[in-house]
C-alpha cells in the first residue's frame, strides 16, 4: 500500500516523518531507521532509489502483483481473445494476459490492464496540456475506472489493478488535484478486493492531504464519504455514524436539502443509525427526506426505493414498534414492492430485498 507506516515497525507516520536520504523510505525516528538499515535495507536502498524511490518503487511492485492477480482471475473468460486496444493476445512489452470486468458481452471489452492505463494516461495528459476544460477532463479521467465501450465501472480485481496503475502514474506529482484523485482511485480499488485495512489507510491519507492543501468543501465531503464507507466495511459502525452525520450536515449546509448529494448523505446517515438500532433517530430523518426524494428524483428512482425500504425497516425492526408502526411498514413495503417489480424487475436485488422485508414485516404484524 502507499507508505503511511514506518518501514521498520509499521507504526503510523506523521506527514513530516524522517526519510532515508537516498531512497526516501519513511521511518518513525532515527532508531527505526538504523534498525532497518542493519536488517537488510542497506542491500535494497540503491535498488529502490533506481526504481524511482520508495513510493514509486512500491507502487510499481504492487501494480505488477495486482495485474497478475487480475489476469489469473479473468483467464477462463479471456481465453482465445485479443485486446480491443492493441489487438494482441499478449501485451507486446509486459507479456501480460487479458482482463474484462465490465458489462461488455461477446468479443467486446477484452483488454490488457497496461493498455487501459496507457489509454487513460494519454487522454488525461491531452486534456491537461490543451486546457480542454473540467467537463472534458472528467470524461477522460473516467477511463481510469470505467469501460470506454459499455461505460460500466470496472469492479473487483480489475478495479484494484487500475487503482494501482493510476497511483503509480501520478505518485510523483506534487500534493495537488491529480495526486489526490489517484489516491482516491487506489482506495476504491483496494476496497473492491475487500482489502479494507489498506483501503482505510489510503483514504485517511487522502483526507489528510486534502485538508493540508486546502481542498474545497465539496472534495472534503467526498473523501469523508469514502472514509465512512471504510469504517463500515471494517465493522466500525460508531465511527462510520459520526462521520456520516458530519457529512450530512456538511451537504445540507453546502447544497440544501434538495441536492442529490444531500439526499445520498441522508440515506447513508439513516443506514448507519439503523445498523446501530437507533431507530428513534432514523425515523424522523427518513420522514423528512422521503418527500424530498420523491419530489426531486421521482417515485421510480433506485434511491427512492432504497430509502422507503429503509424507512419500513426502521418501523418494524424496532422492539418498541406499535401496531400502527407495523401496519405502516407493511403498507410502505407493499407499495414499494409493486412499483419496484414493475420498474426494476423481479430479479433485481432491490426488489428481492424489499419483498423479503415485506415477508418479515407481515410476520411481525
Tab-separated table of C-alpha atoms in Angstrom:
chain	number	residue	atom	x	y	z
A	1	UNK	CA	0.000	0.000	0.000
A	2	UNK	CA	1.085	3.643	-0.052
A	3	UNK	CA	3.732	4.421	2.518
A	4	UNK	CA	1.871	5.705	5.570
A	5	UNK	CA	3.582	3.395	8.093
A	6	UNK	CA	7.151	3.050	9.356
A	7	UNK	CA	9.221	0.630	7.244
A	8	UNK	CA	10.801	-0.817	10.402
A	9	UNK	CA	7.984	-1.122	12.962
A	10	UNK	CA	4.820	-0.445	10.875
A	11	UNK	CA	3.625	2.335	13.201
A	12	UNK	CA	1.506	5.105	11.618
A	13	UNK	CA	3.620	8.015	10.425
A	14	UNK	CA	3.218	11.764	10.641
A	15	UNK	CA	3.318	13.795	7.439
A	16	UNK	CA	6.824	15.089	8.211
A	17	UNK	CA	8.301	11.733	9.329
A	18	UNK	CA	12.059	11.282	8.675
A	19	UNK	CA	13.137	9.561	5.460
A	20	UNK	CA	16.120	7.687	4.112
A	21	UNK	CA	18.271	10.326	2.375
A	22	UNK	CA	18.789	8.219	-0.733
A	23	UNK	CA	15.593	6.212	-1.378
A	24	UNK	CA	13.050	8.218	0.709
A	25	UNK	CA	11.759	5.231	2.723
A	26	UNK	CA	9.983	6.652	5.800
A	27	UNK	CA	10.527	5.906	9.499
A	28	UNK	CA	9.263	6.859	12.965
A	29	UNK	CA	12.674	8.108	14.064
A	30	UNK	CA	16.402	7.548	13.669
A	31	UNK	CA	16.292	4.438	15.880
A	32	UNK	CA	13.901	2.664	13.491
A	33	UNK	CA	15.938	3.854	10.516
A	34	UNK	CA	19.195	2.438	11.898
A	35	UNK	CA	17.498	-0.822	12.854
A	36	UNK	CA	16.005	-1.204	9.362
A	37	UNK	CA	19.410	-0.495	7.780
A	38	UNK	CA	21.005	-3.295	9.798
A	39	UNK	CA	18.163	-5.725	8.971
A	40	UNK	CA	18.684	-5.526	5.206
A	41	UNK	CA	17.719	-2.099	3.922
A	42	UNK	CA	21.399	-1.467	3.169
A	43	UNK	CA	21.176	-4.040	0.344
A	44	UNK	CA	17.862	-2.712	-1.021
A	45	UNK	CA	18.416	1.030	-0.762
A	46	UNK	CA	20.168	1.518	-4.130
A	47	UNK	CA	17.659	-0.705	-5.926
A	48	UNK	CA	14.736	1.274	-4.522
A	49	UNK	CA	16.435	4.543	-5.476
A	50	UNK	CA	16.966	3.334	-9.053
A	51	UNK	CA	13.275	2.358	-9.177
A	52	UNK	CA	12.171	5.964	-8.589
A	53	UNK	CA	12.497	5.997	-4.771
A	54	UNK	CA	10.248	4.426	-2.167
A	55	UNK	CA	6.753	5.492	-3.239
A	56	UNK	CA	7.298	4.843	-6.955
A	57	UNK	CA	9.141	1.568	-6.344
A	58	UNK	CA	6.367	0.325	-4.056
A	59	UNK	CA	3.612	1.425	-6.473
A	60	UNK	CA	5.276	-0.324	-9.428
A	61	UNK	CA	5.695	-3.520	-7.431
A	62	UNK	CA	2.112	-3.541	-6.147
A	63	UNK	CA	0.805	-2.757	-9.637
A	64	UNK	CA	2.559	-5.793	-11.142
A	65	UNK	CA	1.185	-8.017	-8.386
A	66	UNK	CA	-2.358	-6.677	-8.891
A	67	UNK	CA	-2.176	-7.169	-12.681
A	68	UNK	CA	-1.036	-10.783	-12.225
A	69	UNK	CA	-3.998	-11.452	-9.911
A	70	UNK	CA	-6.449	-9.811	-12.337
A	71	UNK	CA	-5.155	-11.738	-15.355
A	72	UNK	CA	-5.355	-15.043	-13.481
A	73	UNK	CA	-8.886	-14.285	-12.280
A	74	UNK	CA	-10.041	-13.469	-15.846
A	75	UNK	CA	-8.109	-16.264	-17.597
A	76	UNK	CA	-11.070	-18.568	-18.282
A	77	UNK	CA	-13.189	-15.733	-19.703
A	78	UNK	CA	-10.433	-14.248	-21.880
A	79	UNK	CA	-9.060	-17.425	-23.438
A	80	UNK	CA	-8.645	-17.067	-27.201
A	81	UNK	CA	-9.470	-13.331	-27.211
A	82	UNK	CA	-7.446	-10.229	-28.136
A	83	UNK	CA	-7.126	-6.737	-26.691
A	84	UNK	CA	-9.516	-4.253	-28.296
A	85	UNK	CA	-6.850	-1.541	-27.943
A	86	UNK	CA	-3.631	-3.180	-29.216
A	87	UNK	CA	-5.332	-6.197	-30.956
A	88	UNK	CA	-2.849	-8.666	-29.391
A	89	UNK	CA	-3.446	-11.577	-27.027
A	90	UNK	CA	-0.271	-10.905	-25.016
A	91	UNK	CA	0.914	-7.387	-24.334
A	92	UNK	CA	3.894	-6.628	-26.566
A	93	UNK	CA	6.010	-5.261	-23.705
A	94	UNK	CA	4.822	-6.727	-20.402
A	95	UNK	CA	3.652	-10.087	-21.828
A	96	UNK	CA	0.602	-9.883	-19.580
A	97	UNK	CA	-2.699	-11.547	-20.415
A	98	UNK	CA	-6.153	-10.054	-20.842
A	99	UNK	CA	-8.853	-8.933	-18.400
A	100	UNK	CA	-12.526	-7.963	-18.586
A	101	UNK	CA	-14.727	-6.973	-15.668
A	102	UNK	CA	-17.422	-4.717	-17.081
A	103	UNK	CA	-20.806	-5.147	-18.823
A	104	UNK	CA	-19.408	-5.897	-22.304
A	105	UNK	CA	-20.653	-9.093	-23.955
A	106	UNK	CA	-19.481	-11.320	-26.781
A	107	UNK	CA	-15.989	-10.486	-28.026
A	108	UNK	CA	-16.036	-6.858	-26.792
A	109	UNK	CA	-14.264	-5.387	-23.794
A	110	UNK	CA	-11.169	-7.608	-23.540
A	111	UNK	CA	-8.025	-5.612	-22.828
A	112	UNK	CA	-4.647	-5.530	-21.098
A	113	UNK	CA	-4.545	-3.505	-17.897
A	114	UNK	CA	-1.404	-1.829	-19.316
A	115	UNK	CA	-3.332	-0.776	-22.441
A	116	UNK	CA	-6.243	0.579	-20.398
A	117	UNK	CA	-3.829	2.515	-18.187
A	118	UNK	CA	-1.848	3.914	-21.123
A	119	UNK	CA	-5.057	4.984	-22.876
A	120	UNK	CA	-6.271	6.803	-19.748
A	121	UNK	CA	-2.855	8.402	-19.184
A	122	UNK	CA	-2.671	9.769	-22.756
A	123	UNK	CA	-6.247	11.101	-22.775
A	124	UNK	CA	-5.836	12.857	-19.421
A	125	UNK	CA	-2.464	14.320	-20.446
A	126	UNK	CA	-4.006	15.763	-23.635
A	127	UNK	CA	-6.812	17.360	-21.626
A	128	UNK	CA	-4.274	18.909	-19.231
A	129	UNK	CA	-1.851	20.154	-21.902
A	130	UNK	CA	-4.559	21.688	-24.086
A	131	UNK	CA	-6.683	23.116	-21.238
A	132	UNK	CA	-9.794	21.378	-22.541
A	133	UNK	CA	-11.884	22.275	-19.508
A	134	UNK	CA	-13.236	20.427	-16.478
A	135	UNK	CA	-16.030	18.609	-18.330
A	136	UNK	CA	-13.638	17.087	-20.888
A	137	UNK	CA	-11.091	16.300	-18.199
A	138	UNK	CA	-13.686	14.454	-16.094
A	139	UNK	CA	-14.844	12.459	-19.130
A	140	UNK	CA	-11.280	11.410	-19.867
A	141	UNK	CA	-10.422	10.699	-16.254
A	142	UNK	CA	-13.319	8.204	-16.295
A	143	UNK	CA	-11.113	5.912	-18.416
A	144	UNK	CA	-9.273	5.082	-15.188
A	145	UNK	CA	-12.362	3.437	-13.706
A	146	UNK	CA	-14.965	2.810	-16.444
A	147	UNK	CA	-15.014	0.839	-19.706
A	148	UNK	CA	-14.920	3.105	-22.778
A	149	UNK	CA	-17.230	0.683	-24.644
A	150	UNK	CA	-20.085	-0.136	-22.246
A	151	UNK	CA	-19.300	2.718	-19.783
A	152	UNK	CA	-19.838	0.467	-16.773
A	153	UNK	CA	-17.390	0.882	-13.888
A	154	UNK	CA	-14.783	-1.864	-13.611
A	155	UNK	CA	-15.079	-3.962	-10.492
A	156	UNK	CA	-13.160	-6.497	-8.442
A	157	UNK	CA	-9.539	-7.299	-9.248
A	158	UNK	CA	-9.519	-5.189	-12.431
A	159	UNK	CA	-10.602	-2.100	-10.480
A	160	UNK	CA	-7.806	-2.827	-7.997
A	161	UNK	CA	-5.190	-3.208	-10.755
A	162	UNK	CA	-6.309	0.052	-12.375
A	163	UNK	CA	-6.211	1.747	-8.975
A	164	UNK	CA	-2.555	0.807	-8.634
A	165	UNK	CA	-1.938	1.806	-12.272
A	166	UNK	CA	-3.413	5.237	-11.618
A	167	UNK	CA	-1.443	5.697	-8.403
A	168	UNK	CA	1.890	4.686	-9.971
A	169	UNK	CA	1.213	7.122	-12.833
A	170	UNK	CA	0.656	10.163	-10.596
A	171	UNK	CA	2.619	9.257	-7.448
A	172	UNK	CA	5.421	11.610	-8.445
A	173	UNK	CA	3.099	14.620	-8.727
A	174	UNK	CA	3.136	17.353	-6.080
A	175	UNK	CA	0.382	17.325	-3.480
A	176	UNK	CA	-2.362	18.620	-5.739
A	177	UNK	CA	-5.543	17.570	-7.522
A	178	UNK	CA	-4.195	14.745	-9.734
A	179	UNK	CA	-2.294	13.047	-6.931
A	180	UNK	CA	-5.340	13.251	-4.662
A	181	UNK	CA	-7.607	11.800	-7.377
A	182	UNK	CA	-5.144	8.949	-7.924
A	183	UNK	CA	-5.126	8.185	-4.196
A	184	UNK	CA	-8.927	8.088	-4.228
A	185	UNK	CA	-8.823	5.663	-7.158
A	186	UNK	CA	-6.443	3.411	-5.248
A	187	UNK	CA	-8.629	3.428	-2.142
A	188	UNK	CA	-11.647	2.390	-4.204
A	189	UNK	CA	-9.670	-0.369	-5.914
A	190	UNK	CA	-8.436	-1.814	-2.627
A	191	UNK	CA	-11.983	-1.772	-1.260
A	192	UNK	CA	-13.188	-3.650	-4.371
A	193	UNK	CA	-10.983	-6.638	-3.450
A	194	UNK	CA	-12.005	-6.406	0.234
A	195	UNK	CA	-8.576	-5.170	1.299
A	196	UNK	CA	-10.364	-2.940	3.751
A	197	UNK	CA	-7.485	-2.182	6.140
A	198	UNK	CA	-5.273	-0.843	3.356
A	199	UNK	CA	-8.223	0.998	1.782
A	200	UNK	CA	-8.824	2.717	5.132
A	201	UNK	CA	-5.176	3.772	5.392
A	202	UNK	CA	-5.209	5.182	1.854
A	203	UNK	CA	-8.461	7.063	2.451
A	204	UNK	CA	-7.203	8.527	5.730
A	205	UNK	CA	-4.067	9.712	3.922
A	206	UNK	CA	-6.200	11.187	1.119
A	207	UNK	CA	-8.368	13.186	3.522
A	208	UNK	CA	-5.294	14.373	5.418
A	209	UNK	CA	-3.666	15.584	2.191
A	210	UNK	CA	-6.851	17.354	1.098
A	211	UNK	CA	-7.014	19.282	4.346
A	212	UNK	CA	-3.301	20.073	4.153
A	213	UNK	CA	-3.561	21.608	0.683
A	214	UNK	CA	-6.856	23.406	1.374
A	215	UNK	CA	-9.155	21.389	-0.921
A	216	UNK	CA	-12.711	22.633	-1.431
A	217	UNK	CA	-15.502	21.568	0.908
A	218	UNK	CA	-17.044	19.553	-1.940
A	219	UNK	CA	-13.961	17.344	-2.254
A	220	UNK	CA	-13.516	17.085	1.517
A	221	UNK	CA	-17.088	15.752	1.846
A	222	UNK	CA	-16.483	13.182	-0.919
A	223	UNK	CA	-13.314	11.970	0.831
A	224	UNK	CA	-15.164	11.748	4.157
A	225	UNK	CA	-17.858	9.664	2.466
A	226	UNK	CA	-15.240	7.179	1.241
A	227	UNK	CA	-13.679	7.058	4.693
A	228	UNK	CA	-17.076	6.429	6.326
A	229	UNK	CA	-17.562	3.510	3.930
A	230	UNK	CA	-14.210	2.070	5.011
A	231	UNK	CA	-15.231	2.286	8.668
A	232	UNK	CA	-18.446	0.455	7.814
A	233	UNK	CA	-16.596	-2.249	5.868
A	234	UNK	CA	-14.395	-2.875	8.902
A	235	UNK	CA	-17.362	-3.067	11.291
A	236	UNK	CA	-16.529	0.278	12.921
A	237	UNK	CA	-20.168	1.340	12.839
A	238	UNK	CA	-19.918	4.038	15.510
A	239	UNK	CA	-17.049	5.753	13.662
A	240	UNK	CA	-18.990	5.497	10.418
A	241	UNK	CA	-22.079	7.015	12.056
A	242	UNK	CA	-20.150	10.000	13.450
A	243	UNK	CA	-18.620	10.747	10.056
A	244	UNK	CA	-21.885	10.243	8.150
A	245	UNK	CA	-23.638	12.659	10.491
A	246	UNK	CA	-20.909	15.221	9.753
A	247	UNK	CA	-21.202	14.555	6.003
A	248	UNK	CA	-24.981	15.012	6.058
A	249	UNK	CA	-24.699	18.300	7.968
A	250	UNK	CA	-21.985	19.491	5.577
A	251	UNK	CA	-24.011	18.670	2.460
A	252	UNK	CA	-27.137	20.251	3.916
A	253	UNK	CA	-25.241	23.461	4.590
A	254	UNK	CA	-23.393	23.467	1.245
A	255	UNK	CA	-26.137	22.356	-1.157
A	256	UNK	CA	-29.513	22.482	0.614
A	257	UNK	CA	-31.950	19.623	1.201
A	258	UNK	CA	-32.951	19.034	-2.447
A	259	UNK	CA	-29.481	18.356	-3.855
A	260	UNK	CA	-28.722	14.746	-4.801
A	261	UNK	CA	-25.569	14.732	-2.642
A	262	UNK	CA	-27.601	15.769	0.413
A	263	UNK	CA	-30.195	13.093	-0.279
A	264	UNK	CA	-27.471	10.431	-0.615
A	265	UNK	CA	-25.859	11.650	2.596
A	266	UNK	CA	-29.208	11.468	4.419
A	267	UNK	CA	-29.726	7.912	3.179
A	268	UNK	CA	-26.256	6.853	4.353
A	269	UNK	CA	-26.702	8.551	7.718
A	270	UNK	CA	-30.058	6.790	8.208
A	271	UNK	CA	-28.464	3.470	7.244
A	272	UNK	CA	-25.818	3.872	9.953
A	273	UNK	CA	-28.471	4.754	12.532
A	274	UNK	CA	-30.469	1.689	11.534
A	275	UNK	CA	-27.432	-0.622	11.734
A	276	UNK	CA	-26.881	0.549	15.299
A	277	UNK	CA	-30.616	0.087	16.013
A	278	UNK	CA	-31.066	3.768	16.787
A	279	UNK	CA	-34.486	3.668	15.153
A	280	UNK	CA	-35.841	6.631	17.088
A	281	UNK	CA	-33.287	8.904	15.365
A	282	UNK	CA	-33.554	7.288	11.930
A	283	UNK	CA	-37.348	7.600	11.615
A	284	UNK	CA	-37.668	11.409	11.700
A	285	UNK	CA	-34.689	11.783	9.350
A	286	UNK	CA	-36.279	9.467	6.788
A	287	UNK	CA	-39.728	11.026	7.226
A	288	UNK	CA	-38.220	14.426	6.379
A	289	UNK	CA	-36.198	13.151	3.424
A	290	UNK	CA	-38.614	10.785	1.645
A	291	UNK	CA	-40.977	13.571	0.443
A	292	UNK	CA	-37.921	15.459	-0.826
A	293	UNK	CA	-36.531	12.497	-2.747
A	294	UNK	CA	-39.936	11.745	-4.279
A	295	UNK	CA	-40.196	15.342	-5.426
A	296	UNK	CA	-36.621	15.611	-6.736
A	297	UNK	CA	-35.829	12.145	-8.099
A	298	UNK	CA	-39.314	10.705	-8.611
A	299	UNK	CA	-41.061	7.533	-7.496
A	300	UNK	CA	-39.173	5.211	-9.856
A	301	UNK	CA	-35.617	6.065	-8.806
A	302	UNK	CA	-33.407	3.374	-7.215
A	303	UNK	CA	-32.606	5.622	-4.284
A	304	UNK	CA	-36.287	6.322	-3.656
A	305	UNK	CA	-36.948	2.582	-3.402
A	306	UNK	CA	-33.989	2.103	-1.062
A	307	UNK	CA	-34.999	4.950	1.218
A	308	UNK	CA	-38.616	3.778	1.528
A	309	UNK	CA	-37.323	0.260	2.178
A	310	UNK	CA	-35.006	1.617	4.871
A	311	UNK	CA	-37.857	3.565	6.465
A	312	UNK	CA	-40.048	0.471	6.670
A	313	UNK	CA	-37.162	-1.432	8.259
A	314	UNK	CA	-36.846	1.199	10.998
A	315	UNK	CA	-40.545	0.803	11.715
A	316	UNK	CA	-40.927	-2.945	12.103
A	317	UNK	CA	-37.426	-3.903	13.331
A	318	UNK	CA	-37.815	-1.659	16.362
A	319	UNK	CA	-38.537	-3.660	19.528
A	320	UNK	CA	-40.820	-0.830	20.626
A	321	UNK	CA	-42.833	-0.755	17.392
A	322	UNK	CA	-46.539	-0.095	17.821
A	323	UNK	CA	-49.311	-1.810	15.885
A	324	UNK	CA	-49.574	1.366	13.819
A	325	UNK	CA	-45.843	1.203	13.015
A	326	UNK	CA	-46.152	-2.393	11.830
A	327	UNK	CA	-49.159	-1.591	9.625
A	328	UNK	CA	-47.362	1.421	8.124
A	329	UNK	CA	-44.298	-0.738	7.421
A	330	UNK	CA	-46.362	-3.383	5.620
A	331	UNK	CA	-48.241	-0.782	3.560
A	332	UNK	CA	-44.997	1.005	2.621
A	333	UNK	CA	-43.313	-2.232	1.551
A	334	UNK	CA	-46.348	-3.485	-0.376
A	335	UNK	CA	-46.468	-0.314	-2.440
A	336	UNK	CA	-42.677	-0.223	-2.912
A	337	UNK	CA	-42.594	-3.904	-3.927
A	338	UNK	CA	-45.276	-3.430	-6.591
A	339	UNK	CA	-43.522	-0.418	-8.096
A	340	UNK	CA	-40.039	-1.950	-7.880
A	341	UNK	CA	-41.176	-5.142	-9.598
A	342	UNK	CA	-42.684	-3.079	-12.414
A	343	UNK	CA	-39.722	-0.702	-12.790
A	344	UNK	CA	-36.696	-2.824	-11.852
A	345	UNK	CA	-37.966	-6.351	-12.453
A	346	UNK	CA	-38.441	-9.219	-10.034
A	347	UNK	CA	-34.801	-10.374	-10.164
A	348	UNK	CA	-33.317	-7.009	-9.198
A	349	UNK	CA	-31.547	-7.102	-5.787
A	350	UNK	CA	-33.564	-4.109	-4.543
A	351	UNK	CA	-36.863	-5.768	-5.495
A	352	UNK	CA	-35.795	-9.017	-3.849
A	353	UNK	CA	-34.695	-7.184	-0.711
A	354	UNK	CA	-37.953	-5.249	-0.433
A	355	UNK	CA	-40.011	-8.417	-0.888
A	356	UNK	CA	-38.020	-10.248	1.786
A	357	UNK	CA	-38.552	-7.366	4.204
A	358	UNK	CA	-42.255	-7.413	3.329
A	359	UNK	CA	-42.480	-11.078	4.352
A	360	UNK	CA	-40.704	-10.273	7.649
A	361	UNK	CA	-42.959	-7.252	8.291
A	362	UNK	CA	-46.114	-9.288	7.663
A	363	UNK	CA	-44.855	-11.944	10.064
A	364	UNK	CA	-44.219	-9.262	12.687
A	365	UNK	CA	-47.698	-7.813	12.170
